[in-house]
Amino acid sequence: MGIRTQTRPTKKKNITSSCGDQSNYKHMEGEIVNVNRKSSAVTGSGRKLKDNAADWHNLMLRWEKLNEEGFTFASSIVNARRISIETEGPTQDLVFENWSLREKCTKLEGIVDKMTAIVAKMERLMASHRGLVDLEEFQFGPQGRKVPLFHSWSTKDFASSCSILLQSYSSELRLKRVILREAAHSTDANLGLVYLSCWLHQPLVPARARLSLEAILLETGHRHLSS
């Protein structure tokens, strides 16, 4: 019996802005899209932080979609390897003799490449946050601005929360690369199941990372507390 593919549906919620003209943002397939960044009442560092918050949300949403797609290919690879071990023995090199499996491995590699691109964009966002911190230290001194740009967070608070996101997804990307490299060559069927479980559940993206994103969205007005 093969392994039944399980996917976790991505929740798609509309997120509106509480600063400036709400019509500047629209929501396509769960993503936050700013259709006119220059016309909002929020300017300068606040505008940049608000735009960056939307970018973090959209990148993480795309990552989840890729994770679901990759799980489908990883399941096929692990199932094929398990059948090979049962019929041919653990020494059979399945990848080089099975063109269908090689194609699945290539597609999984493509998924990991897209995830790598997402992490690279996250790194650029993090560099942007650090730049804003440096700018405020130059303008206002080591303590930064005294009046928060939104509700209560300082620019350093944004940088700290975004650092958690970048660290989590960078670590998870390294795990994905290990799974890509080892899944089709493992001689232990149980280890293949471990790889599959790790791909699906993403242990290096903890709940803390998702809470950090929600906090960023709340602070910038993209998300609202339920009354």
mmCIF file with all atom_site columns, C-alpha atoms in Angstrom:
data_model
loop_
_atom_site.group_PDB
_atom_site.id
_atom_site.type_symbol
_atom_site.label_atom_id
_atom_site.label_alt_id
_atom_site.label_comp_id
_atom_site.label_asym_id
_atom_site.label_entity_id
_atom_site.label_seq_id
_atom_site.pdbx_PDB_ins_code
_atom_site.Cartn_x
_atom_site.Cartn_y
_atom_site.Cartn_z
_atom_site.occupancy
_atom_site.B_iso_or_equiv
_atom_site.pdbx_formal_charge
_atom_site.auth_seq_id
_atom_site.auth_comp_id
_atom_site.auth_asym_id
_atom_site.auth_atom_id
_atom_site.pdbx_PDB_model_num
ATOM 1   C CA . MET A 1 1   ? 0.000   0.000  0.000   1.00 0.00 ? 1   MET A CA 1
ATOM 2   C CA . GLY A 1 2   ? 1.373   3.412  -0.952  1.00 0.00 ? 2   GLY A CA 1
ATOM 3   C CA . ILE A 1 3   ? 1.500   6.489  1.171   1.00 0.00 ? 3   ILE A CA 1
ATOM 4   C CA . ARG A 1 4   ? -1.615  8.607  0.972   1.00 0.00 ? 4   ARG A CA 1
ATOM 5   C CA . THR A 1 5   ? -0.841  12.170 0.077   1.00 0.00 ? 5   THR A CA 1
ATOM 6   C CA . GLN A 1 6   ? -1.959  14.719 2.687   1.00 0.00 ? 6   GLN A CA 1
ATOM 7   C CA . THR A 1 7   ? -2.005  18.414 2.131   1.00 0.00 ? 7   THR A CA 1
ATOM 8   C CA . ARG A 1 8   ? -2.925  21.204 4.452   1.00 0.00 ? 8   ARG A CA 1
ATOM 9   C CA . PRO A 1 9   ? -5.217  23.791 2.838   1.00 0.00 ? 9   PRO A CA 1
ATOM 10  C CA . THR A 1 10  ? -3.900  27.322 2.885   1.00 0.00 ? 10  THR A CA 1
ATOM 11  C CA . LYS A 1 11  ? -6.220  29.721 4.634   1.00 0.00 ? 11  LYS A CA 1
ATOM 12  C CA . LYS A 1 12  ? -6.963  32.776 2.545   1.00 0.00 ? 12  LYS A CA 1
ATOM 13  C CA . LYS A 1 13  ? -8.031  35.812 4.515   1.00 0.00 ? 13  LYS A CA 1
ATOM 14  C CA . ASN A 1 14  ? -8.608  39.325 3.348   1.00 0.00 ? 14  ASN A CA 1
ATOM 15  C CA . ILE A 1 15  ? -6.314  41.803 5.047   1.00 0.00 ? 15  ILE A CA 1
ATOM 16  C CA . THR A 1 16  ? -7.136  45.485 4.923   1.00 0.00 ? 16  THR A CA 1
ATOM 17  C CA . SER A 1 17  ? -5.078  48.507 5.784   1.00 0.00 ? 17  SER A CA 1
ATOM 18  C CA . SER A 1 18  ? -6.034  50.833 8.596   1.00 0.00 ? 18  SER A CA 1
ATOM 19  C CA . CYS A 1 19  ? -3.602  53.533 7.452   1.00 0.00 ? 19  CYS A CA 1
ATOM 20  C CA . GLY A 1 20  ? -4.191  55.653 4.383   1.00 0.00 ? 20  GLY A CA 1
ATOM 21  C CA . ASP A 1 21  ? -6.622  54.750 1.635   1.00 0.00 ? 21  ASP A CA 1
ATOM 22  C CA . GLN A 1 22  ? -7.773  51.141 1.983   1.00 0.00 ? 22  GLN A CA 1
ATOM 23  C CA . SER A 1 23  ? -8.398  51.009 -1.758  1.00 0.00 ? 23  SER A CA 1
ATOM 24  C CA . ASN A 1 24  ? -4.626  51.059 -2.226  1.00 0.00 ? 24  ASN A CA 1
ATOM 25  C CA . TYR A 1 25  ? -4.607  47.385 -1.251  1.00 0.00 ? 25  TYR A CA 1
ATOM 26  C CA . LYS A 1 26  ? -6.387  44.544 -2.978  1.00 0.00 ? 26  LYS A CA 1
ATOM 27  C CA . HIS A 1 27  ? -6.287  40.795 -2.279  1.00 0.00 ? 27  HIS A CA 1
ATOM 28  C CA . MET A 1 28  ? -5.604  38.246 -4.977  1.00 0.00 ? 28  MET A CA 1
ATOM 29  C CA . GLU A 1 29  ? -5.607  34.574 -3.994  1.00 0.00 ? 29  GLU A CA 1
ATOM 30  C CA . GLY A 1 30  ? -4.909  35.512 -0.379  1.00 0.00 ? 30  GLY A CA 1
ATOM 31  C CA . GLU A 1 31  ? -2.035  37.859 -1.186  1.00 0.00 ? 31  GLU A CA 1
ATOM 32  C CA . ILE A 1 32  ? -1.828  41.505 -0.190  1.00 0.00 ? 32  ILE A CA 1
ATOM 33  C CA . VAL A 1 33  ? -1.247  43.665 -3.241  1.00 0.00 ? 33  VAL A CA 1
ATOM 34  C CA . ASN A 1 34  ? -0.596  47.385 -2.939  1.00 0.00 ? 34  ASN A CA 1
ATOM 35  C CA . VAL A 1 35  ? -1.886  48.851 -6.191  1.00 0.00 ? 35  VAL A CA 1
ATOM 36  C CA . ASN A 1 36  ? -0.783  52.411 -5.520  1.00 0.00 ? 36  ASN A CA 1
ATOM 37  C CA . ARG A 1 37  ? 1.952   52.713 -2.934  1.00 0.00 ? 37  ARG A CA 1
ATOM 38  C CA . LYS A 1 38  ? 2.614   56.409 -3.553  1.00 0.00 ? 38  LYS A CA 1
ATOM 39  C CA . SER A 1 39  ? -0.874  57.686 -2.804  1.00 0.00 ? 39  SER A CA 1
ATOM 40  C CA . SER A 1 40  ? -1.177  56.469 0.794   1.00 0.00 ? 40  SER A CA 1
ATOM 41  C CA . ALA A 1 41  ? -1.100  58.893 3.726   1.00 0.00 ? 41  ALA A CA 1
ATOM 42  C CA . VAL A 1 42  ? 1.654   56.807 5.348   1.00 0.00 ? 42  VAL A CA 1
ATOM 43  C CA . THR A 1 43  ? 5.057   57.879 4.069   1.00 0.00 ? 43  THR A CA 1
ATOM 44  C CA . GLY A 1 44  ? 8.752   57.393 4.736   1.00 0.00 ? 44  GLY A CA 1
ATOM 45  C CA . SER A 1 45  ? 9.791   54.599 7.097   1.00 0.00 ? 45  SER A CA 1
ATOM 46  C CA . GLY A 1 46  ? 6.180   53.806 7.984   1.00 0.00 ? 46  GLY A CA 1
ATOM 47  C CA . ARG A 1 47  ? 5.287   53.291 4.315   1.00 0.00 ? 47  ARG A CA 1
ATOM 48  C CA . LYS A 1 48  ? 8.295   51.016 3.859   1.00 0.00 ? 48  LYS A CA 1
ATOM 49  C CA . LEU A 1 49  ? 7.495   48.942 6.934   1.00 0.00 ? 49  LEU A CA 1
ATOM 50  C CA . LYS A 1 50  ? 3.880   48.544 5.867   1.00 0.00 ? 50  LYS A CA 1
ATOM 51  C CA . ASP A 1 51  ? 4.874   47.455 2.360   1.00 0.00 ? 51  ASP A CA 1
ATOM 52  C CA . ASN A 1 52  ? 7.473   45.069 3.767   1.00 0.00 ? 52  ASN A CA 1
ATOM 53  C CA . ALA A 1 53  ? 4.855   43.503 6.048   1.00 0.00 ? 53  ALA A CA 1
ATOM 54  C CA . ALA A 1 54  ? 2.690   42.761 3.001   1.00 0.00 ? 54  ALA A CA 1
ATOM 55  C CA . ASP A 1 55  ? 5.724   41.287 1.213   1.00 0.00 ? 55  ASP A CA 1
ATOM 56  C CA . TRP A 1 56  ? 6.498   38.975 4.163   1.00 0.00 ? 56  TRP A CA 1
ATOM 57  C CA . HIS A 1 57  ? 2.913   37.746 4.180   1.00 0.00 ? 57  HIS A CA 1
ATOM 58  C CA . ASN A 1 58  ? 2.887   37.090 0.439   1.00 0.00 ? 58  ASN A CA 1
ATOM 59  C CA . LEU A 1 59  ? 6.251   35.302 0.447   1.00 0.00 ? 59  LEU A CA 1
ATOM 60  C CA . MET A 1 60  ? 5.157   33.003 3.271   1.00 0.00 ? 60  MET A CA 1
ATOM 61  C CA . LEU A 1 61  ? 1.898   32.284 1.456   1.00 0.00 ? 61  LEU A CA 1
ATOM 62  C CA . ARG A 1 62  ? 3.806   31.315 -1.693  1.00 0.00 ? 62  ARG A CA 1
ATOM 63  C CA . TRP A 1 63  ? 6.131   29.139 0.391   1.00 0.00 ? 63  TRP A CA 1
ATOM 64  C CA . GLU A 1 64  ? 3.161   27.193 1.781   1.00 0.00 ? 64  GLU A CA 1
ATOM 65  C CA . LYS A 1 65  ? 1.814   26.585 -1.722  1.00 0.00 ? 65  LYS A CA 1
ATOM 66  C CA . LEU A 1 66  ? 5.213   25.312 -2.844  1.00 0.00 ? 66  LEU A CA 1
ATOM 67  C CA . ASN A 1 67  ? 5.421   23.094 0.223   1.00 0.00 ? 67  ASN A CA 1
ATOM 68  C CA . GLU A 1 68  ? 2.148   21.426 -0.739  1.00 0.00 ? 68  GLU A CA 1
ATOM 69  C CA . GLU A 1 69  ? 3.284   20.929 -4.336  1.00 0.00 ? 69  GLU A CA 1
ATOM 70  C CA . GLY A 1 70  ? 6.622   19.559 -3.200  1.00 0.00 ? 70  GLY A CA 1
ATOM 71  C CA . PHE A 1 71  ? 4.963   17.110 -0.813  1.00 0.00 ? 71  PHE A CA 1
ATOM 72  C CA . THR A 1 72  ? 3.168   15.493 -3.747  1.00 0.00 ? 72  THR A CA 1
ATOM 73  C CA . PHE A 1 73  ? 6.467   14.843 -5.559  1.00 0.00 ? 73  PHE A CA 1
ATOM 74  C CA . ALA A 1 74  ? 8.233   13.783 -2.346  1.00 0.00 ? 74  ALA A CA 1
ATOM 75  C CA . SER A 1 75  ? 5.443   11.258 -1.655  1.00 0.00 ? 75  SER A CA 1
ATOM 76  C CA . SER A 1 76  ? 5.870   9.717  -5.107  1.00 0.00 ? 76  SER A CA 1
ATOM 77  C CA . ILE A 1 77  ? 9.627   9.495  -4.643  1.00 0.00 ? 77  ILE A CA 1
ATOM 78  C CA . VAL A 1 78  ? 9.413   7.888  -1.197  1.00 0.00 ? 78  VAL A CA 1
ATOM 79  C CA . ASN A 1 79  ? 6.728   5.430  -2.349  1.00 0.00 ? 79  ASN A CA 1
ATOM 80  C CA . ALA A 1 80  ? 8.771   4.398  -5.379  1.00 0.00 ? 80  ALA A CA 1
ATOM 81  C CA . ARG A 1 81  ? 11.883  3.947  -3.253  1.00 0.00 ? 81  ARG A CA 1
ATOM 82  C CA . ARG A 1 82  ? 9.973   1.846  -0.718  1.00 0.00 ? 82  ARG A CA 1
ATOM 83  C CA . ILE A 1 83  ? 8.633   -0.442 -3.465  1.00 0.00 ? 83  ILE A CA 1
ATOM 84  C CA . SER A 1 84  ? 12.132  -0.746 -4.901  1.00 0.00 ? 84  SER A CA 1
ATOM 85  C CA . ILE A 1 85  ? 13.545  -1.806 -1.537  1.00 0.00 ? 85  ILE A CA 1
ATOM 86  C CA . GLU A 1 86  ? 10.823  -4.425 -1.129  1.00 0.00 ? 86  GLU A CA 1
ATOM 87  C CA . THR A 1 87  ? 11.227  -5.920 -4.617  1.00 0.00 ? 87  THR A CA 1
ATOM 88  C CA . GLU A 1 88  ? 14.841  -5.307 -5.638  1.00 0.00 ? 88  GLU A CA 1
ATOM 89  C CA . GLY A 1 89  ? 16.615  -4.849 -2.340  1.00 0.00 ? 89  GLY A CA 1
ATOM 90  C CA . PRO A 1 90  ? 18.135  -1.755 -0.732  1.00 0.00 ? 90  PRO A CA 1
ATOM 91  C CA . THR A 1 91  ? 21.138  -1.633 -3.071  1.00 0.00 ? 91  THR A CA 1
ATOM 92  C CA . GLN A 1 92  ? 19.092  -1.003 -6.214  1.00 0.00 ? 92  GLN A CA 1
ATOM 93  C CA . ASP A 1 93  ? 19.793  2.513  -7.554  1.00 0.00 ? 93  ASP A CA 1
ATOM 94  C CA . LEU A 1 94  ? 16.297  3.485  -8.544  1.00 0.00 ? 94  LEU A CA 1
ATOM 95  C CA . VAL A 1 95  ? 16.951  7.023  -9.738  1.00 0.00 ? 95  VAL A CA 1
ATOM 96  C CA . PHE A 1 96  ? 19.218  6.158  -12.663 1.00 0.00 ? 96  PHE A CA 1
ATOM 97  C CA . GLU A 1 97  ? 17.000  3.318  -13.913 1.00 0.00 ? 97  GLU A CA 1
ATOM 98  C CA . ASN A 1 98  ? 13.581  4.903  -13.527 1.00 0.00 ? 98  ASN A CA 1
ATOM 99  C CA . TRP A 1 99  ? 13.017  7.865  -15.829 1.00 0.00 ? 99  TRP A CA 1
ATOM 100 C CA . SER A 1 100 ? 9.638   8.641  -14.273 1.00 0.00 ? 100 SER A CA 1
ATOM 101 C CA . LEU A 1 101 ? 11.240  8.937  -10.839 1.00 0.00 ? 101 LEU A CA 1
ATOM 102 C CA . ARG A 1 102 ? 14.073  11.040 -12.226 1.00 0.00 ? 102 ARG A CA 1
ATOM 103 C CA . GLU A 1 103 ? 11.453  13.404 -13.600 1.00 0.00 ? 103 GLU A CA 1
ATOM 104 C CA . LYS A 1 104 ? 9.817   13.648 -10.155 1.00 0.00 ? 104 LYS A CA 1
ATOM 105 C CA . CYS A 1 105 ? 13.203  14.356 -8.578  1.00 0.00 ? 105 CYS A CA 1
ATOM 106 C CA . THR A 1 106 ? 13.780  17.093 -11.135 1.00 0.00 ? 106 THR A CA 1
ATOM 107 C CA . LYS A 1 107 ? 10.400  18.649 -10.341 1.00 0.00 ? 107 LYS A CA 1
ATOM 108 C CA . LEU A 1 108 ? 11.122  18.486 -6.618  1.00 0.00 ? 108 LEU A CA 1
ATOM 109 C CA . GLU A 1 109 ? 14.442  20.195 -7.293  1.00 0.00 ? 109 GLU A CA 1
ATOM 110 C CA . GLY A 1 110 ? 12.515  22.914 -9.127  1.00 0.00 ? 110 GLY A CA 1
ATOM 111 C CA . ILE A 1 111 ? 10.324  23.406 -6.051  1.00 0.00 ? 111 ILE A CA 1
ATOM 112 C CA . VAL A 1 112 ? 13.399  23.751 -3.833  1.00 0.00 ? 112 VAL A CA 1
ATOM 113 C CA . ASP A 1 113 ? 14.900  26.250 -6.292  1.00 0.00 ? 113 ASP A CA 1
ATOM 114 C CA . LYS A 1 114 ? 11.754  28.390 -6.018  1.00 0.00 ? 114 LYS A CA 1
ATOM 115 C CA . MET A 1 115 ? 11.952  28.161 -2.229  1.00 0.00 ? 115 MET A CA 1
ATOM 116 C CA . THR A 1 116 ? 15.571  29.292 -2.449  1.00 0.00 ? 116 THR A CA 1
ATOM 117 C CA . ALA A 1 117 ? 14.421  32.346 -4.409  1.00 0.00 ? 117 ALA A CA 1
ATOM 118 C CA . ILE A 1 118 ? 11.838  33.119 -1.721  1.00 0.00 ? 118 ILE A CA 1
ATOM 119 C CA . VAL A 1 119 ? 14.471  33.005 1.027   1.00 0.00 ? 119 VAL A CA 1
ATOM 120 C CA . ALA A 1 120 ? 16.688  35.298 -1.063  1.00 0.00 ? 120 ALA A CA 1
ATOM 121 C CA . LYS A 1 121 ? 13.815  37.816 -1.220  1.00 0.00 ? 121 LYS A CA 1
ATOM 122 C CA . MET A 1 122 ? 13.375  37.463 2.553   1.00 0.00 ? 122 MET A CA 1
ATOM 123 C CA . GLU A 1 123 ? 17.055  38.288 2.980   1.00 0.00 ? 123 GLU A CA 1
ATOM 124 C CA . ARG A 1 124 ? 16.563  41.466 0.954   1.00 0.00 ? 124 ARG A CA 1
ATOM 125 C CA . LEU A 1 125 ? 13.586  42.415 3.117   1.00 0.00 ? 125 LEU A CA 1
ATOM 126 C CA . MET A 1 126 ? 15.702  41.848 6.217   1.00 0.00 ? 126 MET A CA 1
ATOM 127 C CA . ALA A 1 127 ? 18.428  44.066 4.784   1.00 0.00 ? 127 ALA A CA 1
ATOM 128 C CA . SER A 1 128 ? 15.772  46.730 4.221   1.00 0.00 ? 128 SER A CA 1
ATOM 129 C CA . HIS A 1 129 ? 14.703  46.524 7.872   1.00 0.00 ? 129 HIS A CA 1
ATOM 130 C CA . ARG A 1 130 ? 18.293  46.839 9.052   1.00 0.00 ? 130 ARG A CA 1
ATOM 131 C CA . GLY A 1 131 ? 18.704  49.857 6.813   1.00 0.00 ? 131 GLY A CA 1
ATOM 132 C CA . LEU A 1 132 ? 15.677  51.520 8.428   1.00 0.00 ? 132 LEU A CA 1
ATOM 133 C CA . VAL A 1 133 ? 17.129  50.858 11.887  1.00 0.00 ? 133 VAL A CA 1
ATOM 134 C CA . ASP A 1 134 ? 20.452  52.414 10.852  1.00 0.00 ? 134 ASP A CA 1
ATOM 135 C CA . LEU A 1 135 ? 18.644  55.409 9.344   1.00 0.00 ? 135 LEU A CA 1
ATOM 136 C CA . GLU A 1 136 ? 16.696  56.070 12.534  1.00 0.00 ? 136 GLU A CA 1
ATOM 137 C CA . GLU A 1 137 ? 19.808  55.745 14.673  1.00 0.00 ? 137 GLU A CA 1
ATOM 138 C CA . PHE A 1 138 ? 21.454  58.332 12.426  1.00 0.00 ? 138 PHE A CA 1
ATOM 139 C CA . GLN A 1 139 ? 18.432  60.658 12.630  1.00 0.00 ? 139 GLN A CA 1
ATOM 140 C CA . PHE A 1 140 ? 17.398  60.240 16.267  1.00 0.00 ? 140 PHE A CA 1
ATOM 141 C CA . GLY A 1 141 ? 20.372  58.640 18.030  1.00 0.00 ? 141 GLY A CA 1
ATOM 142 C CA . PRO A 1 142 ? 20.923  55.112 19.423  1.00 0.00 ? 142 PRO A CA 1
ATOM 143 C CA . GLN A 1 143 ? 17.456  54.979 21.025  1.00 0.00 ? 143 GLN A CA 1
ATOM 144 C CA . GLY A 1 144 ? 15.682  55.637 17.722  1.00 0.00 ? 144 GLY A CA 1
ATOM 145 C CA . ARG A 1 145 ? 12.510  57.686 17.324  1.00 0.00 ? 145 ARG A CA 1
ATOM 146 C CA . LYS A 1 146 ? 10.485  58.369 20.484  1.00 0.00 ? 146 LYS A CA 1
ATOM 147 C CA . VAL A 1 147 ? 7.042   58.226 18.848  1.00 0.00 ? 147 VAL A CA 1
ATOM 148 C CA . PRO A 1 148 ? 6.137   54.843 17.255  1.00 0.00 ? 148 PRO A CA 1
ATOM 149 C CA . LEU A 1 149 ? 5.243   54.804 13.573  1.00 0.00 ? 149 LEU A CA 1
ATOM 150 C CA . PHE A 1 150 ? 2.120   52.697 14.152  1.00 0.00 ? 150 PHE A CA 1
ATOM 151 C CA . HIS A 1 151 ? 0.789   51.525 17.527  1.00 0.00 ? 151 HIS A CA 1
ATOM 152 C CA . SER A 1 152 ? 3.625   50.628 19.877  1.00 0.00 ? 152 SER A CA 1
ATOM 153 C CA . TRP A 1 153 ? 6.530   48.991 18.016  1.00 0.00 ? 153 TRP A CA 1
ATOM 154 C CA . SER A 1 154 ? 9.872   50.587 17.331  1.00 0.00 ? 154 SER A CA 1
ATOM 155 C CA . THR A 1 155 ? 11.710  49.943 14.079  1.00 0.00 ? 155 THR A CA 1
ATOM 156 C CA . LYS A 1 156 ? 14.015  47.614 16.028  1.00 0.00 ? 156 LYS A CA 1
ATOM 157 C CA . ASP A 1 157 ? 10.981  45.555 17.069  1.00 0.00 ? 157 ASP A CA 1
ATOM 158 C CA . PHE A 1 158 ? 10.112  45.043 13.403  1.00 0.00 ? 158 PHE A CA 1
ATOM 159 C CA . ALA A 1 159 ? 13.694  44.002 12.624  1.00 0.00 ? 159 ALA A CA 1
ATOM 160 C CA . SER A 1 160 ? 13.718  41.558 15.538  1.00 0.00 ? 160 SER A CA 1
ATOM 161 C CA . SER A 1 161 ? 10.466  39.865 14.485  1.00 0.00 ? 161 SER A CA 1
ATOM 162 C CA . CYS A 1 162 ? 11.551  39.674 10.846  1.00 0.00 ? 162 CYS A CA 1
ATOM 163 C CA . SER A 1 163 ? 14.850  38.145 11.933  1.00 0.00 ? 163 SER A CA 1
ATOM 164 C CA . ILE A 1 164 ? 12.863  35.271 13.476  1.00 0.00 ? 164 ILE A CA 1
ATOM 165 C CA . LEU A 1 165 ? 11.084  34.719 10.155  1.00 0.00 ? 165 LEU A CA 1
ATOM 166 C CA . LEU A 1 166 ? 14.291  34.751 8.124   1.00 0.00 ? 166 LEU A CA 1
ATOM 167 C CA . GLN A 1 167 ? 16.102  32.406 10.483  1.00 0.00 ? 167 GLN A CA 1
ATOM 168 C CA . SER A 1 168 ? 13.195  29.930 10.477  1.00 0.00 ? 168 SER A CA 1
ATOM 169 C CA . TYR A 1 169 ? 12.797  29.768 6.702   1.00 0.00 ? 169 TYR A CA 1
ATOM 170 C CA . SER A 1 170 ? 16.543  29.663 6.079   1.00 0.00 ? 170 SER A CA 1
ATOM 171 C CA . SER A 1 171 ? 16.808  26.649 8.396   1.00 0.00 ? 171 SER A CA 1
ATOM 172 C CA . GLU A 1 172 ? 13.808  24.979 6.792   1.00 0.00 ? 172 GLU A CA 1
ATOM 173 C CA . LEU A 1 173 ? 15.327  25.500 3.345   1.00 0.00 ? 173 LEU A CA 1
ATOM 174 C CA . ARG A 1 174 ? 18.477  23.652 4.454   1.00 0.00 ? 174 ARG A CA 1
ATOM 175 C CA . LEU A 1 175 ? 16.276  20.772 5.626   1.00 0.00 ? 175 LEU A CA 1
ATOM 176 C CA . LYS A 1 176 ? 14.434  20.747 2.295   1.00 0.00 ? 176 LYS A CA 1
ATOM 177 C CA . ARG A 1 177 ? 17.757  20.448 0.484   1.00 0.00 ? 177 ARG A CA 1
ATOM 178 C CA . VAL A 1 178 ? 18.718  17.444 2.615   1.00 0.00 ? 178 VAL A CA 1
ATOM 179 C CA . ILE A 1 179 ? 15.402  15.752 1.835   1.00 0.00 ? 179 ILE A CA 1
ATOM 180 C CA . LEU A 1 180 ? 15.851  16.478 -1.882  1.00 0.00 ? 180 LEU A CA 1
ATOM 181 C CA . ARG A 1 181 ? 19.328  14.963 -1.805  1.00 0.00 ? 181 ARG A CA 1
ATOM 182 C CA . GLU A 1 182 ? 18.524  11.865 0.262   1.00 0.00 ? 182 GLU A CA 1
ATOM 183 C CA . ALA A 1 183 ? 14.882  10.845 -0.304  1.00 0.00 ? 183 ALA A CA 1
ATOM 184 C CA . ALA A 1 184 ? 15.420  8.858  -3.515  1.00 0.00 ? 184 ALA A CA 1
ATOM 185 C CA . HIS A 1 185 ? 18.602  7.168  -2.287  1.00 0.00 ? 185 HIS A CA 1
ATOM 186 C CA . SER A 1 186 ? 17.692  6.116  1.242   1.00 0.00 ? 186 SER A CA 1
ATOM 187 C CA . THR A 1 187 ? 18.071  2.374  1.881   1.00 0.00 ? 187 THR A CA 1
ATOM 188 C CA . ASP A 1 188 ? 15.749  2.523  4.905   1.00 0.00 ? 188 ASP A CA 1
ATOM 189 C CA . ALA A 1 189 ? 12.042  2.742  4.116   1.00 0.00 ? 189 ALA A CA 1
ATOM 190 C CA . ASN A 1 190 ? 11.283  4.125  7.591   1.00 0.00 ? 190 ASN A CA 1
ATOM 191 C CA . LEU A 1 191 ? 13.807  6.900  7.083   1.00 0.00 ? 191 LEU A CA 1
ATOM 192 C CA . GLY A 1 192 ? 11.985  7.802  3.899   1.00 0.00 ? 192 GLY A CA 1
ATOM 193 C CA . LEU A 1 193 ? 8.807   8.240  5.934   1.00 0.00 ? 193 LEU A CA 1
ATOM 194 C CA . VAL A 1 194 ? 10.685  10.534 8.299   1.00 0.00 ? 194 VAL A CA 1
ATOM 195 C CA . TYR A 1 195 ? 11.822  12.651 5.347   1.00 0.00 ? 195 TYR A CA 1
ATOM 196 C CA . LEU A 1 196 ? 8.253   12.839 4.113   1.00 0.00 ? 196 LEU A CA 1
ATOM 197 C CA . SER A 1 197 ? 6.907   13.844 7.508   1.00 0.00 ? 197 SER A CA 1
ATOM 198 C CA . CYS A 1 198 ? 9.571   16.533 7.872   1.00 0.00 ? 198 CYS A CA 1
ATOM 199 C CA . TRP A 1 199 ? 8.731   17.970 4.470   1.00 0.00 ? 199 TRP A CA 1
ATOM 200 C CA . LEU A 1 200 ? 5.012   18.205 5.283   1.00 0.00 ? 200 LEU A CA 1
ATOM 201 C CA . HIS A 1 201 ? 5.162   19.487 8.860   1.00 0.00 ? 201 HIS A CA 1
ATOM 202 C CA . GLN A 1 202 ? 8.172   21.826 8.499   1.00 0.00 ? 202 GLN A CA 1
ATOM 203 C CA . PRO A 1 203 ? 9.610   21.437 12.037  1.00 0.00 ? 203 PRO A CA 1
ATOM 204 C CA . LEU A 1 204 ? 12.034  24.340 11.581  1.00 0.00 ? 204 LEU A CA 1
ATOM 205 C CA . VAL A 1 205 ? 9.215   26.816 10.953  1.00 0.00 ? 205 VAL A CA 1
ATOM 206 C CA . PRO A 1 206 ? 7.784   26.886 14.488  1.00 0.00 ? 206 PRO A CA 1
ATOM 207 C CA . ALA A 1 207 ? 4.546   28.444 15.656  1.00 0.00 ? 207 ALA A CA 1
ATOM 208 C CA . ARG A 1 208 ? 6.627   31.341 16.926  1.00 0.00 ? 208 ARG A CA 1
ATOM 209 C CA . ALA A 1 209 ? 7.446   32.340 13.350  1.00 0.00 ? 209 ALA A CA 1
ATOM 210 C CA . ARG A 1 210 ? 3.801   32.422 12.292  1.00 0.00 ? 210 ARG A CA 1
ATOM 211 C CA . LEU A 1 211 ? 2.899   34.376 15.422  1.00 0.00 ? 211 LEU A CA 1
ATOM 212 C CA . SER A 1 212 ? 5.625   36.873 14.548  1.00 0.00 ? 212 SER A CA 1
ATOM 213 C CA . LEU A 1 213 ? 4.029   37.433 11.148  1.00 0.00 ? 213 LEU A CA 1
ATOM 214 C CA . GLU A 1 214 ? 0.597   37.919 12.712  1.00 0.00 ? 214 GLU A CA 1
ATOM 215 C CA . ALA A 1 215 ? 2.059   40.436 15.146  1.00 0.00 ? 215 ALA A CA 1
ATOM 216 C CA . ILE A 1 216 ? 3.664   42.356 12.265  1.00 0.00 ? 216 ILE A CA 1
ATOM 217 C CA . LEU A 1 217 ? 0.377   42.419 10.357  1.00 0.00 ? 217 LEU A CA 1
ATOM 218 C CA . LEU A 1 218 ? -1.525  43.605 13.428  1.00 0.00 ? 218 LEU A CA 1
ATOM 219 C CA . GLU A 1 219 ? 0.996   46.350 14.174  1.00 0.00 ? 219 GLU A CA 1
ATOM 220 C CA . THR A 1 220 ? 0.952   47.691 10.607  1.00 0.00 ? 220 THR A CA 1
ATOM 221 C CA . GLY A 1 221 ? -2.845  47.534 10.270  1.00 0.00 ? 221 GLY A CA 1
ATOM 222 C CA . HIS A 1 222 ? -3.035  44.732 7.702   1.00 0.00 ? 222 HIS A CA 1
ATOM 223 C CA . ARG A 1 223 ? -4.790  42.541 10.269  1.00 0.00 ? 223 ARG A CA 1
ATOM 224 C CA . HIS A 1 224 ? -7.397  43.616 12.818  1.00 0.00 ? 224 HIS A CA 1
ATOM 225 C CA . LEU A 1 225 ? -8.255  42.174 16.220  1.00 0.00 ? 225 LEU A CA 1
ATOM 226 C CA . SER A 1 226 ? -11.684 40.579 16.393  1.00 0.00 ? 226 SER A CA 1
ATOM 227 C CA . SER A 1 227 ? -14.127 42.593 18.442  1.00 0.00 ? 227 SER A CA 1
#
